[in-house]
Coordinates of C-alpha atoms in Angstrom, one line a residue:
M1283 CA 13.6 14.5 15.3
I1284 CA 12.1 12.1 12.7
I1285 CA 9.1 13.5 10.9
N1286 CA 6.9 11.4 8.7
A1287 CA 6.0 13.9 6.0
H1288 CA 3.5 11.7 4.1
A1289 CA 0.8 9.9 6.0
H1290 CA -2.9 9.3 5.2
I1291 CA -5.5 9.0 7.9
Y1292 CA -9.2 8.1 7.9
P1293 CA -12.0 8.2 10.4
E1294 CA -12.3 4.9 12.2
K1295 CA -15.7 4.1 10.8
I1296 CA -14.5 4.1 7.2
A1297 CA -10.8 3.3 7.6
E1298 CA -11.1 -0.4 6.8
R1299 CA -13.0 0.4 3.6
A1300 CA -10.5 3.1 2.6
V1301 CA -7.5 0.9 3.2
N1302 CA -9.1 -2.0 1.2
G1303 CA -9.7 0.5 -1.6
I1304 CA -6.0 1.5 -1.6
A1305 CA -4.9 -2.1 -1.6
S1306 CA -7.1 -2.9 -4.6
F1307 CA -6.0 0.2 -6.5
Y1308 CA -2.3 -0.5 -6.2
N1309 CA -2.6 -4.3 -6.0
I1310 CA -0.6 -4.5 -2.8
N1311 CA -1.2 -6.0 0.7
V1312 CA -1.7 -3.2 3.2
E1313 CA -1.3 -4.4 6.8
L1314 CA -1.7 -1.1 8.8
D1315 CA -5.2 0.1 9.5
G1316 CA -5.2 3.7 8.4
T1317 CA -6.5 5.2 11.7
V1318 CA -4.9 7.9 13.7
S1319 CA -4.2 5.6 16.6
G1320 CA -2.6 3.1 14.3
L1321 CA -0.4 5.8 12.8
L1322 CA 0.8 7.0 16.2
A1323 CA 1.5 3.4 17.4
D1324 CA 3.4 2.6 14.3
G1325 CA 5.5 5.7 14.6
E1326 CA 6.2 5.3 18.3
N1327 CA 7.6 1.8 17.6
A1328 CA 10.2 3.4 15.3
G1329 CA 11.0 6.7 17.1
V1330 CA 9.0 9.0 14.8
S1331 CA 8.1 12.3 16.6
R1332 CA 5.7 14.0 14.3
F1333 CA 3.5 13.3 11.3
I1334 CA 2.1 15.4 8.4
V1335 CA -1.3 13.9 7.9
Q1336 CA -3.8 14.2 5.0
S1337 CA -6.6 12.6 3.1
V1338 CA -8.0 13.2 -0.3
A1339 CA -11.5 14.3 -1.5
T1340 CA -12.3 12.1 -4.5
V1341 CA -15.4 14.2 -5.2
P1342 CA -16.1 17.9 -4.3
E1343 CA -18.8 17.0 -1.7
Q1344 CA -16.1 15.4 0.5
V1345 CA -13.9 18.5 0.8
E1346 CA -15.3 20.2 3.8
T1347 CA -15.9 17.0 5.8
I1348 CA -12.3 15.8 5.2
N1349 CA -10.8 19.2 6.2
N1350 CA -12.9 19.2 9.4
F1351 CA -11.7 15.7 10.2
I1352 CA -8.0 16.5 9.6
A1353 CA -8.3 19.7 11.7
Q1354 CA -10.0 17.8 14.5
S1355 CA -7.3 15.1 14.4
V1356 CA -4.6 17.7 14.7
S1357 CA -6.6 19.3 17.6
D1358 CA -6.7 15.9 19.3
Y1359 CA -2.9 15.4 19.0
P1360 CA -1.4 18.9 18.6
D1361 CA 2.1 17.7 19.6
K1362 CA 2.1 14.9 17.1
L1363 CA 0.2 15.9 14.0
V1364 CA 0.5 18.6 11.4
G1365 CA -2.5 18.7 9.0
F1366 CA -2.7 19.2 5.2
G1367 CA -6.1 19.9 3.8
T1368 CA -7.8 18.7 0.7
I1369 CA -9.4 20.5 -2.2
H1370 CA -11.0 19.4 -5.5
P1371 CA -10.8 21.3 -8.8
D1372 CA -14.6 21.2 -9.1
F1373 CA -15.3 22.5 -5.6
P1374 CA -17.5 25.6 -6.0
D1375 CA -15.5 28.0 -3.8
I1376 CA -11.9 27.0 -4.0
S1377 CA -10.5 30.3 -2.6
G1378 CA -13.0 30.4 0.2
E1379 CA -12.3 26.8 1.3
I1380 CA -8.5 27.3 1.2
D1381 CA -9.0 30.4 3.4
R1382 CA -11.1 28.2 5.7
L1383 CA -8.7 25.3 5.9
S1384 CA -5.9 27.7 6.6
S1385 CA -8.0 29.3 9.4
L1386 CA -8.5 25.8 10.8
G1387 CA -4.7 25.6 11.3
L1388 CA -3.9 23.3 8.3
K1389 CA -0.5 23.9 6.9
G1390 CA -0.7 22.7 3.3
I1391 CA -2.9 21.0 0.7
K1392 CA -2.8 17.4 -0.7
L1393 CA -3.8 16.6 -4.3
H1394 CA -4.1 13.1 -5.8
S1395 CA -5.1 13.6 -9.4
D1396 CA -5.3 9.9 -10.1
F1397 CA -8.2 9.6 -7.6
Q1398 CA -9.6 13.1 -8.4
R1399 CA -9.3 12.6 -12.2
F1400 CA -7.7 15.7 -13.5
N1401 CA -4.5 16.7 -15.2
I1402 CA -2.4 18.7 -12.8
D1403 CA -1.6 21.3 -15.5
D1404 CA -5.2 21.7 -16.5
E1405 CA -6.7 25.2 -16.2
R1406 CA -9.3 23.6 -14.0
A1407 CA -6.7 23.5 -11.2
F1408 CA -5.2 26.9 -11.7
S1409 CA -7.5 28.6 -9.1
I1410 CA -6.1 26.1 -6.5
Y1411 CA -2.5 27.2 -7.3
E1412 CA -3.4 30.9 -7.4
A1413 CA -5.0 30.6 -3.9
A1414 CA -2.1 28.6 -2.5
E1415 CA 0.8 30.4 -4.2
G1416 CA 3.1 32.1 -1.7
R1417 CA 0.9 30.8 1.1
L1418 CA 0.5 27.1 1.5
P1419 CA 2.6 24.2 0.1
I1420 CA 0.9 21.7 -2.1
L1421 CA 1.8 18.0 -1.9
F1422 CA 1.1 16.4 -5.3
H1423 CA 0.8 12.6 -5.7
M1424 CA 3.1 12.1 -8.6
G1425 CA 3.5 9.3 -11.1
D1426 CA 2.0 6.0 -12.1
E1427 CA 2.7 4.5 -15.5
R1428 CA -1.0 3.5 -15.8
Y1429 CA -2.1 7.2 -15.9
D1430 CA -0.9 10.5 -17.2
Y1431 CA -2.7 12.9 -14.8
S1432 CA 0.5 13.7 -12.8
A1433 CA 3.3 13.1 -15.3
P1434 CA 6.5 14.9 -14.4
E1435 CA 6.2 17.1 -17.5
R1436 CA 2.8 18.4 -16.2
L1437 CA 4.3 19.4 -12.9
L1438 CA 7.1 21.2 -14.7
R1439 CA 4.5 23.3 -16.5
V1440 CA 2.7 24.1 -13.2
I1441 CA 5.9 25.3 -11.5
E1442 CA 6.8 27.4 -14.5
K1443 CA 3.4 29.1 -14.5
F1444 CA 3.3 29.5 -10.7
P1445 CA 6.9 30.2 -9.7
R1446 CA 5.9 31.2 -6.1
L1447 CA 4.1 27.9 -5.5
T1448 CA 5.8 25.7 -2.9
V1449 CA 5.6 22.2 -4.3
I1450 CA 6.2 18.8 -2.9
G1451 CA 6.3 16.1 -5.6
A1452 CA 5.6 12.8 -3.7
H1453 CA 7.3 9.5 -4.4
F1454 CA 10.5 11.1 -5.8
A1455 CA 8.2 13.1 -8.0
G1456 CA 7.1 10.1 -10.1
W1457 CA 6.0 6.8 -8.6
S1458 CA 7.2 4.1 -11.0
L1459 CA 8.7 6.8 -13.2
W1460 CA 11.6 7.7 -10.9
D1461 CA 14.4 8.3 -13.4
R1462 CA 12.2 10.2 -15.8
A1463 CA 10.9 12.4 -12.9
A1464 CA 14.4 13.1 -11.7
S1465 CA 15.5 14.1 -15.2
V1466 CA 12.6 16.5 -15.7
L1467 CA 12.2 17.9 -12.2
G1468 CA 15.6 17.5 -10.5
G1469 CA 17.2 20.8 -9.8
T1470 CA 14.1 22.8 -10.2
G1471 CA 13.9 23.6 -6.5
I1472 CA 10.8 21.6 -5.7
Y1473 CA 10.6 19.4 -2.6
T1474 CA 10.1 15.7 -3.0
D1475 CA 9.7 12.7 -0.7
C1476 CA 10.9 9.2 -0.7
S1477 CA 7.6 7.5 0.3
S1478 CA 6.4 4.4 -1.5
S1479 CA 9.7 4.3 -3.5
L1480 CA 12.4 2.7 -1.4
Y1481 CA 10.9 -0.7 -1.6
A1482 CA 11.5 -0.7 -5.4
L1483 CA 14.9 1.0 -5.5
T1484 CA 18.4 -0.1 -4.6
P1485 CA 20.1 2.0 -2.0
E1486 CA 22.5 3.3 -4.7
H1487 CA 19.6 4.2 -7.0
A1488 CA 17.8 6.1 -4.2
A1489 CA 21.1 8.0 -3.5
E1490 CA 21.3 9.0 -7.2
L1491 CA 17.7 10.4 -7.1
I1492 CA 18.4 12.3 -3.8
A1493 CA 21.5 13.8 -5.4
K1494 CA 19.5 15.0 -8.4
F1495 CA 16.8 16.7 -6.3
G1496 CA 19.3 17.8 -3.6
A1497 CA 19.4 16.3 -0.1
D1498 CA 18.0 19.6 1.2
K1499 CA 14.8 19.1 -0.8
V1500 CA 13.9 15.5 0.1
L1501 CA 11.5 14.5 2.9
W1502 CA 11.1 11.2 4.5
G1503 CA 7.7 9.6 4.7
T1504 CA 5.9 6.2 4.8
D1505 CA 2.7 6.8 2.7
Y1506 CA 1.0 5.3 5.8
P1507 CA -0.9 3.0 5.8
M1508 CA 1.1 1.6 2.8
W1509 CA 4.4 0.9 4.7
S1510 CA 5.4 0.8 8.4
S1511 CA 7.7 3.3 9.9
A1512 CA 10.2 0.6 11.0
E1513 CA 10.6 -0.9 7.6
E1514 CA 10.9 2.5 5.8
I1515 CA 13.5 3.7 8.3
E1516 CA 15.5 0.4 7.8
R1517 CA 15.4 0.9 4.0
F1518 CA 16.4 4.6 4.3
R1519 CA 19.3 3.8 6.6
K1520 CA 20.8 1.6 3.9
I1521 CA 21.1 4.5 1.4
P1522 CA 24.8 5.7 1.2
L1523 CA 24.3 9.2 2.6
S1524 CA 26.3 11.3 5.1
E1525 CA 24.9 11.6 8.6
R1526 CA 24.1 15.3 7.8
E1527 CA 22.1 14.3 4.8
Q1528 CA 20.2 11.7 6.7
N1529 CA 19.3 14.2 9.4
M1530 CA 18.1 16.7 6.8
I1531 CA 15.8 14.2 5.1
L1532 CA 14.5 12.6 8.3
G1533 CA 13.3 15.8 9.8
E1534 CA 15.2 19.0 9.3
N1535 CA 13.9 19.7 5.8
A1536 CA 10.3 19.2 6.9
L1537 CA 10.8 21.6 9.8
R1538 CA 12.2 24.2 7.4
L1539 CA 9.4 23.7 4.9
L1540 CA 6.7 24.1 7.6
G1541 CA 8.4 27.1 9.2
E1542 CA 8.6 28.2 12.8
N1543 CA 4.9 28.2 13.5
Y1544 CA 4.0 24.7 12.5

């Protein structure tokens, strides 16, 4: 089973605007459309079975609407989608909304501090971690040399303060900061994913990063709509890994992370 552990989805009426915003922010051409139907079609073409889907509230007022949308999308495609909710550090009832998104059947939380404009080790975010600790995994966008919000050292401080928090550090825990992130966070026990990274790394470099985090802690994902499933699987298959390691990263690790009742 191949599981895409990092995919963003948007309502059809705003998907084009959202995708254009991403393309502008990262100065990259994005060819996929960001819709649920687009995600499913892209994955089907490459043999992807399931998708962990999310979106990000850039302001507190978007939190409930986005969580409702993700939950409805999962309800529409229960055999394909697993939902991660969103929260914002300035949302007025963080604990209550995390209770609500969990009751909606969402299985984790996504934070993107570059878009949400907060340092991940700021006390503003501690109530999020307190509510999620021992309960829901948090997928952190990590890295970007233009910003410091999600520097690897900041995530290290978070996991030291909240040791029962299940953490996924996206993009090998530091997009565009890959070696620094592996040096700081490799071996700490966090999960990571290889999304939006393989395009910039040689297969040998990717293998080194995987070894530092542990093949049992790496998830495969496309950062949809950034990259297609087919091209990301092709890049992944070039990494010098054993068949066992490939199977772990392509799906088994995500299954273990999500648990039996995903």
